PDB file of N, CA, C and O in Angstrom, chain B, residues numbered from 101:
ATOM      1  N   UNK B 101      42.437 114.008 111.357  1.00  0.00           N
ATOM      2  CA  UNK B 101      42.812 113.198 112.522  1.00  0.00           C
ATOM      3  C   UNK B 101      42.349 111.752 112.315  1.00  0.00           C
ATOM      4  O   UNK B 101      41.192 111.547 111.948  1.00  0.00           O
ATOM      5  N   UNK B 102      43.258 110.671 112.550  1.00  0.00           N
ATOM      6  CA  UNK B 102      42.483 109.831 112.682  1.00  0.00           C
ATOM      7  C   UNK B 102      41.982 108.489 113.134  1.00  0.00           C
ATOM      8  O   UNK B 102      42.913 108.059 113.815  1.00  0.00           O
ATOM      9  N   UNK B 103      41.376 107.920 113.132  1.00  0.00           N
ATOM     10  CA  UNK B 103      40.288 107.361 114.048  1.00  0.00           C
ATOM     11  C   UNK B 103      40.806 105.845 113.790  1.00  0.00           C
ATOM     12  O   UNK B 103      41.593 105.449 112.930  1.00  0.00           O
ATOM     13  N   UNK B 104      40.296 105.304 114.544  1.00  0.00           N
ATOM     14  CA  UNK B 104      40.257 103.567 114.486  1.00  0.00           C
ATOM     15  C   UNK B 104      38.608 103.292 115.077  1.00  0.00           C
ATOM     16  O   UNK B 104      38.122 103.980 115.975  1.00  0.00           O
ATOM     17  N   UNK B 105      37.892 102.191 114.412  1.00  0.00           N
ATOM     18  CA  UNK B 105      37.126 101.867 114.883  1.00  0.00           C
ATOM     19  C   UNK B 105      37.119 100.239 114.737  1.00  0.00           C
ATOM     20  O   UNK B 105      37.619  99.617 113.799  1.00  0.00           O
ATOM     21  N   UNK B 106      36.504  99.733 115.765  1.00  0.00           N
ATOM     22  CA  UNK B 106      36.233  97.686 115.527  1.00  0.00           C
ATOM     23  C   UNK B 106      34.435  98.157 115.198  1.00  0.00           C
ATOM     24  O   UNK B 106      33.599  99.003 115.513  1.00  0.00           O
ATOM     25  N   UNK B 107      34.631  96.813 114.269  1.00  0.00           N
ATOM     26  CA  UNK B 107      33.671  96.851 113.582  1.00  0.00           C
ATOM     27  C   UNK B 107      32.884  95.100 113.469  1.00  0.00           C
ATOM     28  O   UNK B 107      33.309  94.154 112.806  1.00  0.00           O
ATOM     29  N   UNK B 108      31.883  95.134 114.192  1.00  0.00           N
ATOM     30  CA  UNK B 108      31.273  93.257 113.938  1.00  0.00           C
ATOM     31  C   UNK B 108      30.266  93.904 112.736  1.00  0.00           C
ATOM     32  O   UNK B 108      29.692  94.991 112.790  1.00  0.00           O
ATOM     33  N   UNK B 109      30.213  92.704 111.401  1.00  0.00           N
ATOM     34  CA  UNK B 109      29.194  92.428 110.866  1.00  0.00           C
ATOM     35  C   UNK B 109      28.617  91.163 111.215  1.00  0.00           C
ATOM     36  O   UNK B 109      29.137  90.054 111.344  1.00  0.00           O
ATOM     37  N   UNK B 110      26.904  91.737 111.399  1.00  0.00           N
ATOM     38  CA  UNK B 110      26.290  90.064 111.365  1.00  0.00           C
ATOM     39  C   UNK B 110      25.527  90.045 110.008  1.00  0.00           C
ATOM     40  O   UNK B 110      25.363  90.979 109.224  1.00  0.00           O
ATOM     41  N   UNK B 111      24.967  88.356 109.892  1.00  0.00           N
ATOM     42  CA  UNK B 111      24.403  88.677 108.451  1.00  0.00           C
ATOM     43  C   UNK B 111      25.187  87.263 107.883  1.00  0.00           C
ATOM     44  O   UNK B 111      25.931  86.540 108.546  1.00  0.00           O
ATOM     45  N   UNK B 112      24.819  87.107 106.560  1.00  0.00           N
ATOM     46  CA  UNK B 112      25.049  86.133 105.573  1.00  0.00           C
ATOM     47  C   UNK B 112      26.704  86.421 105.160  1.00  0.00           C
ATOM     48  O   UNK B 112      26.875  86.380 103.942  1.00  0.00           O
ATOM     49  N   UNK B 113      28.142  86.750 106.087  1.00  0.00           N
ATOM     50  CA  UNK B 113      28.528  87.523 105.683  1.00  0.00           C
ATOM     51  C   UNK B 113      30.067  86.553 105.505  1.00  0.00           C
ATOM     52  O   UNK B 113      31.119  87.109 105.186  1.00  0.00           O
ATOM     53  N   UNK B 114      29.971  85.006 105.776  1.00  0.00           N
ATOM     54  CA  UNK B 114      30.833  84.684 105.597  1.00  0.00           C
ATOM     55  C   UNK B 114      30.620  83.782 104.083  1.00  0.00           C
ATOM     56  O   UNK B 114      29.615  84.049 103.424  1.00  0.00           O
ATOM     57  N   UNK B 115      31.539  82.777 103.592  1.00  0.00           N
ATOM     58  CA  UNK B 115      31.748  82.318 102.464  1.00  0.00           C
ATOM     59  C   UNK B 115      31.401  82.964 101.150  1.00  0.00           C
ATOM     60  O   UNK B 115      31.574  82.313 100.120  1.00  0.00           O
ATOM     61  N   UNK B 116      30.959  84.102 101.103  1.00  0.00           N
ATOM     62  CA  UNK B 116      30.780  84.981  99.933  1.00  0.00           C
ATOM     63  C   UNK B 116      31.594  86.505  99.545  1.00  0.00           C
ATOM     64  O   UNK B 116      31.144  87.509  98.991  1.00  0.00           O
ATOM     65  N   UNK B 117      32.994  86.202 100.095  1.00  0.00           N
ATOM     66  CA  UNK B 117      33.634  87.064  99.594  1.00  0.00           C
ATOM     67  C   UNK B 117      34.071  88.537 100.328  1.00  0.00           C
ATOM     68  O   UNK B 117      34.819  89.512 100.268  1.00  0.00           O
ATOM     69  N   UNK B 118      33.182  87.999 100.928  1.00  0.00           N
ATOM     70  CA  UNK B 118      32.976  89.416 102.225  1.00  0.00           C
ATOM     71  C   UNK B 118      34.735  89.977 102.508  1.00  0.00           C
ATOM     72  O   UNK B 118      35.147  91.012 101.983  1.00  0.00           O
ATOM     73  N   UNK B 119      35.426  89.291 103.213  1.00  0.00           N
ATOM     74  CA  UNK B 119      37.162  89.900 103.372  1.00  0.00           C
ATOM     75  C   UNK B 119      37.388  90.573 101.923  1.00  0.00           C
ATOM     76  O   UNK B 119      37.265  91.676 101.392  1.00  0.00           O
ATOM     77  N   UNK B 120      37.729  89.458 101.644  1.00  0.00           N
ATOM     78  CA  UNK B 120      38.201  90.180 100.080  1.00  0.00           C
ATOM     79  C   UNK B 120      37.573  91.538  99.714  1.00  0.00           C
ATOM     80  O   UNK B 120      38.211  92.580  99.567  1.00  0.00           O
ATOM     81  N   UNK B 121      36.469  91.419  99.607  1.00  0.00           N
ATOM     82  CA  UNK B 121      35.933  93.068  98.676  1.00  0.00           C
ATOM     83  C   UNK B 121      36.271  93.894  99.754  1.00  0.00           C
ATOM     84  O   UNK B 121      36.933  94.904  99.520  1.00  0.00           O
ATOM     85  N   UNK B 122      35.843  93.568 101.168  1.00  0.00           N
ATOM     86  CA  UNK B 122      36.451  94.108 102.120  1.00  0.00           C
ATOM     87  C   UNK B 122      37.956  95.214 102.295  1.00  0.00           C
ATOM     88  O   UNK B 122      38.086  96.427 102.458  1.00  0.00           O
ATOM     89  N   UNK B 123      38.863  94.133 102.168  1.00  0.00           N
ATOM     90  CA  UNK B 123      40.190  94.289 101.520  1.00  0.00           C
ATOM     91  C   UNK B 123      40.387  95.236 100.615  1.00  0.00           C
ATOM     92  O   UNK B 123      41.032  96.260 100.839  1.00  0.00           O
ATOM     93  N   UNK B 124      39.653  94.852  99.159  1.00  0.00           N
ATOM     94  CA  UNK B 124      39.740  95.872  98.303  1.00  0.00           C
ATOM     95  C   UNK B 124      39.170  97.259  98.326  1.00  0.00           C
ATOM     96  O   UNK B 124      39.617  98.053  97.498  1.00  0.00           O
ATOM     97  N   UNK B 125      38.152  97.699  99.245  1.00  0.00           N
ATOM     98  CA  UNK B 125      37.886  98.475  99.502  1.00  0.00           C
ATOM     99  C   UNK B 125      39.025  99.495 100.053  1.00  0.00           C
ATOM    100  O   UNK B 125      39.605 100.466  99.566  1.00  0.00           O
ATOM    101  N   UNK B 126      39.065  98.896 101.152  1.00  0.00           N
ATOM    102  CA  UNK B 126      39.808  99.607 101.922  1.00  0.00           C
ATOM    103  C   UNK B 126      41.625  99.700 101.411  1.00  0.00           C
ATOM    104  O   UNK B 126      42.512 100.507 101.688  1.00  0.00           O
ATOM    105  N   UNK B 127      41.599  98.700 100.727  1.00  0.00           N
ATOM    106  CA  UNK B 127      42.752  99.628 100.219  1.00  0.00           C
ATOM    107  C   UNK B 127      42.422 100.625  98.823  1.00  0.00           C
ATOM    108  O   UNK B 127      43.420 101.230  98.430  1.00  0.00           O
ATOM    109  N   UNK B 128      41.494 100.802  98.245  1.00  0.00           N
ATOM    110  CA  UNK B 128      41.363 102.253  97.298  1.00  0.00           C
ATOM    111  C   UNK B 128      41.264 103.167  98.274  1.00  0.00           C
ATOM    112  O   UNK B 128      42.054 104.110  98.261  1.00  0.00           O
ATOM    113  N   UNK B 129      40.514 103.087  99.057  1.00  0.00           N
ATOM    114  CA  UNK B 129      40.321 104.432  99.962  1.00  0.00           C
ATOM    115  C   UNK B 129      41.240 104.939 100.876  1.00  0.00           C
ATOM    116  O   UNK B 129      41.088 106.071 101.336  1.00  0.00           O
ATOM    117  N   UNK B 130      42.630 103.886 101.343  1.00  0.00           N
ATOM    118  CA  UNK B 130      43.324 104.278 101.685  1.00  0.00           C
ATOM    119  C   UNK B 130      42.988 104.221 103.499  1.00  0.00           C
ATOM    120  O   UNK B 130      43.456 105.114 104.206  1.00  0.00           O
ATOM    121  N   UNK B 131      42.249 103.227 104.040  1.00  0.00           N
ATOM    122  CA  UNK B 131      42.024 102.720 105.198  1.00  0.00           C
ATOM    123  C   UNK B 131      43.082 101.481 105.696  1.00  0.00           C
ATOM    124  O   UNK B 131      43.589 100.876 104.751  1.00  0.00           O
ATOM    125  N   UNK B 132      43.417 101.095 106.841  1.00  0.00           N
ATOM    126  CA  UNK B 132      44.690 100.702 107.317  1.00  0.00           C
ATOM    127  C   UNK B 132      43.652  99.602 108.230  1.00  0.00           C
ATOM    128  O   UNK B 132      42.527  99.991 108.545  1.00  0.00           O
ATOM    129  N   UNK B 133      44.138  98.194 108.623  1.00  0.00           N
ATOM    130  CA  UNK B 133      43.922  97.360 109.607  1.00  0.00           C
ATOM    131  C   UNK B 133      43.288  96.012 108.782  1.00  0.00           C
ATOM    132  O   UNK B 133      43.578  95.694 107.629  1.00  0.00           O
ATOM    133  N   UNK B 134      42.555  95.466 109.486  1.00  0.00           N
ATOM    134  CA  UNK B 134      42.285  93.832 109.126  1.00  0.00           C
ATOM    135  C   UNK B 134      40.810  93.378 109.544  1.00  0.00           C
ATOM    136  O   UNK B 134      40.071  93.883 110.389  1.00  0.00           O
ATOM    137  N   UNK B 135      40.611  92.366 108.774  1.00  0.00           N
ATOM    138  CA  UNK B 135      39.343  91.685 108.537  1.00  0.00           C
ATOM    139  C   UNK B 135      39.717  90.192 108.446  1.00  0.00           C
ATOM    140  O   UNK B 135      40.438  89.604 107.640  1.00  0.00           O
ATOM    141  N   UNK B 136      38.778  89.600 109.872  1.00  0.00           N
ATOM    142  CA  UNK B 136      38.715  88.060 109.949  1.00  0.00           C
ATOM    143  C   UNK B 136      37.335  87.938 109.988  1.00  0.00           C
ATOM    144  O   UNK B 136      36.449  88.693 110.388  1.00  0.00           O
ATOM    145  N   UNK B 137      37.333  86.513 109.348  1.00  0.00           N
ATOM    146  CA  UNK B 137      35.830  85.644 110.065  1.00  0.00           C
ATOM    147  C   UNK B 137      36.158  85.301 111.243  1.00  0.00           C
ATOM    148  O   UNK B 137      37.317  85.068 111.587  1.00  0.00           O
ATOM    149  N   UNK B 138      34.644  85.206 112.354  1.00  0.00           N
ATOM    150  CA  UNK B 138      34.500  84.785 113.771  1.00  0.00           C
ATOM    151  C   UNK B 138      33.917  83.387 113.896  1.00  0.00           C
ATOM    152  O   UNK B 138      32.788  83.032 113.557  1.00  0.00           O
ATOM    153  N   UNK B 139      34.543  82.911 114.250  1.00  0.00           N
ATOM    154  CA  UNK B 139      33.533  81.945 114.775  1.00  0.00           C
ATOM    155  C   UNK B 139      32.304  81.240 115.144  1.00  0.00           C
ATOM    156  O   UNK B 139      31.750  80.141 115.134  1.00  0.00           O
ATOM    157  N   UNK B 140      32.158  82.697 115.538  1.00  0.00           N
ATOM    158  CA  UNK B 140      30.102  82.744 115.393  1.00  0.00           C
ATOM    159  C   UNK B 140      29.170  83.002 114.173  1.00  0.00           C
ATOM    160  O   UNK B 140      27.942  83.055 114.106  1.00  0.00           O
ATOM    161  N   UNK B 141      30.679  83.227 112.702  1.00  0.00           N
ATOM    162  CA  UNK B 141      29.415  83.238 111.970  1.00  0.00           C
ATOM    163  C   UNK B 141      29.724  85.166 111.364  1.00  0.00           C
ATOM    164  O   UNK B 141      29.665  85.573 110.204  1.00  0.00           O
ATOM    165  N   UNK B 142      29.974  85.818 112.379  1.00  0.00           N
ATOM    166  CA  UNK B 142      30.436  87.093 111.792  1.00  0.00           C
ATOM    167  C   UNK B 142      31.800  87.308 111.692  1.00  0.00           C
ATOM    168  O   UNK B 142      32.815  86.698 112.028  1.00  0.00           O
ATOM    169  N   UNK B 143      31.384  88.939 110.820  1.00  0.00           N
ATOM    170  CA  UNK B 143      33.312  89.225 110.439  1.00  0.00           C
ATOM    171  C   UNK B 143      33.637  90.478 111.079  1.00  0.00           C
ATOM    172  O   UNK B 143      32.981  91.510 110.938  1.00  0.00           O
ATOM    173  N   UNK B 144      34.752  90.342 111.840  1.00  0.00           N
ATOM    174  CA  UNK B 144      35.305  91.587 112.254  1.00  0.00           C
ATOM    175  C   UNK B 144      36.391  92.070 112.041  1.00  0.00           C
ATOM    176  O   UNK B 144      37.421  91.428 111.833  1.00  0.00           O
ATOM    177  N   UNK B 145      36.238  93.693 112.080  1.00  0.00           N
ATOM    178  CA  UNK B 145      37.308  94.499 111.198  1.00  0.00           C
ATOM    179  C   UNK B 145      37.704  95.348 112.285  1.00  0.00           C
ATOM    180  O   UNK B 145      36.908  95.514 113.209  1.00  0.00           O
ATOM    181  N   UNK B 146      38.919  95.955 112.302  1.00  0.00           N
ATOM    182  CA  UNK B 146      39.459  96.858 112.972  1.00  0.00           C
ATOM    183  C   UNK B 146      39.775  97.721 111.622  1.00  0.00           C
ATOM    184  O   UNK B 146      40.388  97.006 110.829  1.00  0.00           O
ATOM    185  N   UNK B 147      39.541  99.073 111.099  1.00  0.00           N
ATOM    186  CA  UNK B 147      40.043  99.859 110.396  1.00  0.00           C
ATOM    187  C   UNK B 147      40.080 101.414 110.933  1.00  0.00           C
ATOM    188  O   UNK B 147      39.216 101.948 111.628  1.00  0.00           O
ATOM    189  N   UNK B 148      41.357 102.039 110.415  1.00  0.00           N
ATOM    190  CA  UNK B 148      42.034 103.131 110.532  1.00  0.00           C
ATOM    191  C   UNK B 148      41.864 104.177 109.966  1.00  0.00           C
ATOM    192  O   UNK B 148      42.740 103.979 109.124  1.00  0.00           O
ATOM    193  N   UNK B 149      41.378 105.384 109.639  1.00  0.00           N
ATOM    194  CA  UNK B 149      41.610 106.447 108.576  1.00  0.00           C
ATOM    195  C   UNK B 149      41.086 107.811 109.267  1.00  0.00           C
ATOM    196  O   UNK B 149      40.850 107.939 110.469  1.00  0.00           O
ATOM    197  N   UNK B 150      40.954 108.769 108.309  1.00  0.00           N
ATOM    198  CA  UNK B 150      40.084 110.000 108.790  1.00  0.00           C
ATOM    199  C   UNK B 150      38.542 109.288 109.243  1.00  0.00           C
ATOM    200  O   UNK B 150      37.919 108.226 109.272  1.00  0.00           O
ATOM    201  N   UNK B 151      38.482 110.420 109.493  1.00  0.00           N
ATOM    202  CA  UNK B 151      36.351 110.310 109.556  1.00  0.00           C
ATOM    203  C   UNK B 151      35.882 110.434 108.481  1.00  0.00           C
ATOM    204  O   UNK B 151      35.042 109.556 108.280  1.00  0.00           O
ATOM    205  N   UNK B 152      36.017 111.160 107.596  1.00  0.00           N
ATOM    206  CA  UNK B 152      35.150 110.857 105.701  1.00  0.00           C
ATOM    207  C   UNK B 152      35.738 109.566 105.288  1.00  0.00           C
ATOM    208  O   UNK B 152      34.902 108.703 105.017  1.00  0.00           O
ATOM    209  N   UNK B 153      36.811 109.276 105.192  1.00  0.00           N
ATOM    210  CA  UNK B 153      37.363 108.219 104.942  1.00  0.00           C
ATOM    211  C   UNK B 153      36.504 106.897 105.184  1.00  0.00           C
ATOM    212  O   UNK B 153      36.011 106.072 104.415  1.00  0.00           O
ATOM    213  N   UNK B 154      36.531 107.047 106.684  1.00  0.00           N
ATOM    214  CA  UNK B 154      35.772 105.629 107.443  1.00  0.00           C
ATOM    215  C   UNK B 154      34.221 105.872 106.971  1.00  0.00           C
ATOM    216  O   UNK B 154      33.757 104.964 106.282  1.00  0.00           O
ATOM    217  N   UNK B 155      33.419 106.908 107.235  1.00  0.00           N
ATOM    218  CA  UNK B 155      32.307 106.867 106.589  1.00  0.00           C
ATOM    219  C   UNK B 155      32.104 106.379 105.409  1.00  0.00           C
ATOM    220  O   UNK B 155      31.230 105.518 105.311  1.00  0.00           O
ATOM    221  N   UNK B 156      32.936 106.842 104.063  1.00  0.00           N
ATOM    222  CA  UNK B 156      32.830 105.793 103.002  1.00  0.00           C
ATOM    223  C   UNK B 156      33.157 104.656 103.054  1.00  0.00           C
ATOM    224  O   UNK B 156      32.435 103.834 102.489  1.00  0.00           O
ATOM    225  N   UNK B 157      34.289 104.238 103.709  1.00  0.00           N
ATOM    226  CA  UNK B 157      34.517 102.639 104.061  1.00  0.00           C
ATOM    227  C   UNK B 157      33.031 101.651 104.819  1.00  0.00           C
ATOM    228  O   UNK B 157      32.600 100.522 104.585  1.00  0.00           O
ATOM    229  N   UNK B 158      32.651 102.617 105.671  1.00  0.00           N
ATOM    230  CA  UNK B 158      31.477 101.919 106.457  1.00  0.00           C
ATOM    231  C   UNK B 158      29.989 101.407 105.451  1.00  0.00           C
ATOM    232  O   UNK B 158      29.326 100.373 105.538  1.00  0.00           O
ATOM    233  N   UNK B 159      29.825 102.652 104.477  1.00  0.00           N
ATOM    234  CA  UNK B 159      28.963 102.757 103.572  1.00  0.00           C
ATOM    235  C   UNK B 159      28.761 101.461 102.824  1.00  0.00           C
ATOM    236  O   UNK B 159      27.699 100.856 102.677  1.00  0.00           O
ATOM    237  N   UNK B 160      30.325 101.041 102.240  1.00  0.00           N
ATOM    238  CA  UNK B 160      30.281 100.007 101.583  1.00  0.00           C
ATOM    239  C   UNK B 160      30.234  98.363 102.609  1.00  0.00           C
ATOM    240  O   UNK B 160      29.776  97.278 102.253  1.00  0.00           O
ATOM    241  N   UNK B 161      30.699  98.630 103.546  1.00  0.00           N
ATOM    242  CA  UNK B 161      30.533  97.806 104.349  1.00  0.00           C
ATOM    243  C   UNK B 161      29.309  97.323 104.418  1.00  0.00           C
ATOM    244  O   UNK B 161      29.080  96.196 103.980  1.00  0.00           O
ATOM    245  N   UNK B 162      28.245  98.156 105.021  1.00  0.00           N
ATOM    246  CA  UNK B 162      26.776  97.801 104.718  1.00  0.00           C
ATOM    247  C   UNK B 162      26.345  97.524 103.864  1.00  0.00           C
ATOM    248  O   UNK B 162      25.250  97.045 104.157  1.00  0.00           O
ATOM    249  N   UNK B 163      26.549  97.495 102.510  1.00  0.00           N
ATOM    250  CA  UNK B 163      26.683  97.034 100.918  1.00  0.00           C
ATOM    251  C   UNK B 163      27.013  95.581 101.286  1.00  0.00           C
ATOM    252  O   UNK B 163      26.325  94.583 101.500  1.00  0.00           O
ATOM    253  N   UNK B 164      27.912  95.759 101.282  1.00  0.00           N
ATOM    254  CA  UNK B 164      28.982  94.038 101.223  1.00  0.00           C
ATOM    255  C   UNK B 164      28.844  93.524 100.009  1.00  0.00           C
ATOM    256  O   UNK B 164      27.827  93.922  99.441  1.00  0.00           O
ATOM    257  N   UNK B 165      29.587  92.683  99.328  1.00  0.00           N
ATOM    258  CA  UNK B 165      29.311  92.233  97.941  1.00  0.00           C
ATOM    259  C   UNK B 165      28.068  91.516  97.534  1.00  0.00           C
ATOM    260  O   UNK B 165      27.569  90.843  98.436  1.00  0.00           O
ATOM    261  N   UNK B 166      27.432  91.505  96.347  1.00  0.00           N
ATOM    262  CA  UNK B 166      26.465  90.735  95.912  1.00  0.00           C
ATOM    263  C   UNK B 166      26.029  90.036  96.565  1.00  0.00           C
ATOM    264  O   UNK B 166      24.851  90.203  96.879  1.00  0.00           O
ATOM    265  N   UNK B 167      26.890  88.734  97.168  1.00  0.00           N
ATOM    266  CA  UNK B 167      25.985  87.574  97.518  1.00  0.00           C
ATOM    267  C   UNK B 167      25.869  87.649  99.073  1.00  0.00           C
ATOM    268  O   UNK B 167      25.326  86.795  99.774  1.00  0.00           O
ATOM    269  N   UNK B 168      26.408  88.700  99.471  1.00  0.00           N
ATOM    270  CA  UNK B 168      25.884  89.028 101.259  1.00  0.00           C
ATOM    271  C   UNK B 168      25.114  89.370 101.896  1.00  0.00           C
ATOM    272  O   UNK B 168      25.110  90.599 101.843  1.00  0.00           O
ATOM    273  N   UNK B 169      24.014  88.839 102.853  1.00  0.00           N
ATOM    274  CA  UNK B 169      23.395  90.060 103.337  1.00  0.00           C
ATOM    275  C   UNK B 169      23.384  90.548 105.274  1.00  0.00           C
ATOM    276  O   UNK B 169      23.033  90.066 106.351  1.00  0.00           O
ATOM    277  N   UNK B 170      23.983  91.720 104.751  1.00  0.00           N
ATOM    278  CA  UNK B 170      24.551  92.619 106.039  1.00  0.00           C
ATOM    279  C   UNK B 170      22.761  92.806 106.535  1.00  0.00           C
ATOM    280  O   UNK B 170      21.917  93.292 105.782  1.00  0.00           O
ATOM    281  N   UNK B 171      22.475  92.306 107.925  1.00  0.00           N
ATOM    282  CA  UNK B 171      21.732  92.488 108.569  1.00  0.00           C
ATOM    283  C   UNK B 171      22.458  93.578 109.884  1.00  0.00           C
ATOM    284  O   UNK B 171      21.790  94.565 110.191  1.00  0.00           O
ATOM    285  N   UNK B 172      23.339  93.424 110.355  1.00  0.00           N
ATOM    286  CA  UNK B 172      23.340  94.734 111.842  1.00  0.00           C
ATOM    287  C   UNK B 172      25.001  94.678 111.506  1.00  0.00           C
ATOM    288  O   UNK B 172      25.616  93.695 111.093  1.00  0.00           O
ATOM    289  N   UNK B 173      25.540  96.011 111.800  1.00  0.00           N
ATOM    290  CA  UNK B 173      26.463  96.658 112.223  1.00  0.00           C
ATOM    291  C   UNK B 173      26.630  96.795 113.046  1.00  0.00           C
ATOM    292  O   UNK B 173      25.987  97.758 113.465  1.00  0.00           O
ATOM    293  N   UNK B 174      27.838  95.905 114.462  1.00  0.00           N
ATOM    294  CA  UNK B 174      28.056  96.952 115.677  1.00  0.00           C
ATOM    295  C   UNK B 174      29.398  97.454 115.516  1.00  0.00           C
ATOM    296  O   UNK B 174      30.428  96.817 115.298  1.00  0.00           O
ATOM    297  N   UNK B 175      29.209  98.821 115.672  1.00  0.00           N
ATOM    298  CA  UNK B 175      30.644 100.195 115.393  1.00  0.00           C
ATOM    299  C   UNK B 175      30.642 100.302 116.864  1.00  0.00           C
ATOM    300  O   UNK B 175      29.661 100.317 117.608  1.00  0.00           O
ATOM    301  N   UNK B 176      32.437 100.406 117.301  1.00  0.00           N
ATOM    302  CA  UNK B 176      32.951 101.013 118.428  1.00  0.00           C
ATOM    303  C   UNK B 176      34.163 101.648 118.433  1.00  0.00           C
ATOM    304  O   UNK B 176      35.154 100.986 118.122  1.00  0.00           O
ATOM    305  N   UNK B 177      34.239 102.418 118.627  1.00  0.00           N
ATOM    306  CA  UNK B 177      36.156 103.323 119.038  1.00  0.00           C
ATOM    307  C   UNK B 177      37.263 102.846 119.259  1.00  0.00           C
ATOM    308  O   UNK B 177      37.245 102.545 120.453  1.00  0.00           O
ATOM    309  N   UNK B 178      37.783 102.708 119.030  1.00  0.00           N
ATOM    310  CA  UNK B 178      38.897 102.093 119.659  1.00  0.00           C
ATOM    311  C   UNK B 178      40.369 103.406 120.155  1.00  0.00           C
ATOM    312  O   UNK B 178      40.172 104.621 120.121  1.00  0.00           O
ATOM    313  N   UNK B 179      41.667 102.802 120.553  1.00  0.00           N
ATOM    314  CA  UNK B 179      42.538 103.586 120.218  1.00  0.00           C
ATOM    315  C   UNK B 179      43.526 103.483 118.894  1.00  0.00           C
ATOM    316  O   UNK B 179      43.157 102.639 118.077  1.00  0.00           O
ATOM    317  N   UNK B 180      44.502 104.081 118.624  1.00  0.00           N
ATOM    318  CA  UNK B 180      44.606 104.007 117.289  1.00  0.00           C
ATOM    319  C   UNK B 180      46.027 103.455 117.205  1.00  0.00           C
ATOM    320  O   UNK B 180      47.044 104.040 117.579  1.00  0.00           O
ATOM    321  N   UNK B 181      45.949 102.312 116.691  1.00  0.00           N
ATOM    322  CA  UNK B 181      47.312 101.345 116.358  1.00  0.00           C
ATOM    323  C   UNK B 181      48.183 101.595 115.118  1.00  0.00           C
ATOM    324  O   UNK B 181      49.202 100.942 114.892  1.00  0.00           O
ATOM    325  N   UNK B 182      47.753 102.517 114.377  1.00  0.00           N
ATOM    326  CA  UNK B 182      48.876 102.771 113.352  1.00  0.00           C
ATOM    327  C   UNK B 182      49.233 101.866 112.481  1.00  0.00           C
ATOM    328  O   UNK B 182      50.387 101.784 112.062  1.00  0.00           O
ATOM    329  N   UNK B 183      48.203 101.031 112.087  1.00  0.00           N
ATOM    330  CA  UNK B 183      48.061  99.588 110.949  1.00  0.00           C
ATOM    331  C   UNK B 183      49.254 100.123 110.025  1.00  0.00           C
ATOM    332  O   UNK B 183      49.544 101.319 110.005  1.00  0.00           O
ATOM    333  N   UNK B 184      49.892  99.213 109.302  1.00  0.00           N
ATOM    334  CA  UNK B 184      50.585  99.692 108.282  1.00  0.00           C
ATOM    335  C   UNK B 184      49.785  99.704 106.637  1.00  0.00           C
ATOM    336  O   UNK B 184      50.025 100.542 105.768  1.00  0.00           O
ATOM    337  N   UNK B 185      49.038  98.828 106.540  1.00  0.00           N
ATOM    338  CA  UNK B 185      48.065  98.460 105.657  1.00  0.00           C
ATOM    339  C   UNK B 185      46.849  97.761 106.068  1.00  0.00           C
ATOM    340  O   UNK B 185      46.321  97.799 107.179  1.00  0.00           O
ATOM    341  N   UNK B 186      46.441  97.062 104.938  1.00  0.00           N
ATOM    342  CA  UNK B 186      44.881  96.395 105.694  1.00  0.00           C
ATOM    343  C   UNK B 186      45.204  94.680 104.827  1.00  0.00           C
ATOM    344  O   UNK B 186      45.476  94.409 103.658  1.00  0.00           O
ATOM    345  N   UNK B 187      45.019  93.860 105.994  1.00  0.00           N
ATOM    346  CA  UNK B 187      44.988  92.863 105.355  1.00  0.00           C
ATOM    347  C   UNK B 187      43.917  91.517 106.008  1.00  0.00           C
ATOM    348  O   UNK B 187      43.369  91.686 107.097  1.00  0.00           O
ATOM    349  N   UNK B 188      43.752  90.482 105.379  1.00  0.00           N
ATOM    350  CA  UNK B 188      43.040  89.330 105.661  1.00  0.00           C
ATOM    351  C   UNK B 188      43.476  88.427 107.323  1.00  0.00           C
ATOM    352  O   UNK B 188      44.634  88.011 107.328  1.00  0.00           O
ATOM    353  N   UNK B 189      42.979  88.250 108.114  1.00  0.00           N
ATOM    354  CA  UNK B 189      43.530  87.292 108.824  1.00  0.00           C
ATOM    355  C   UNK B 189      42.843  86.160 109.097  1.00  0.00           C
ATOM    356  O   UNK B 189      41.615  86.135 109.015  1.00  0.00           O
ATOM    357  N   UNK B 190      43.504  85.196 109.421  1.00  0.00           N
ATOM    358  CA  UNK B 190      43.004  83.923 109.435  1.00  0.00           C
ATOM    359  C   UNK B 190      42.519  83.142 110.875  1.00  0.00           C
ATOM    360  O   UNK B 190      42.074  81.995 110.836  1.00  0.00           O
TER     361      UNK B 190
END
């Protein structure tokens, strides 16, 4: 079944690549929706998949690439929009 969740990272998480690996993640694993920078400094994601799915997606999330550092995760539910893929927004 599956799930949608919005997702804020805070943290060191913009100008270092963060969307992108983001991006690439989620499309190997086969997760659906999008990733912007905020305004304030964090990035938020809306992504789509099973529940193992999103758990590994989340995993790496807290990772974030090399030069990031993911200080807090806030995860919430959402309903489920049926992304067609996952992409960058601006």
């Amino acid at each position: 079944m599956k799930k949608h969740l919005n997702i804020r990272v805070h943290g060191k998480v913009q100008g270092v690549f963060f969307r992108a690996t983001t991006q690439d993640t989620a499309q190997k694993l086969g997760v659906t929706g999008f990733v912007r920078n905020e305004p304030d400094g964090t990035v938020y994601i809306e992504a789509e998949a099973g529940k193992k799915t999103l758990d590994n997606f989340l995993k790496n999330i807290k990772e974030g690439p090399r030069m990031a550092d993911v200080i807090d995760i806030k995860i919430s539910e959402g309903e489920v929009k049926d992304f067609e893929d996952f992409e960058i927004r601006y």
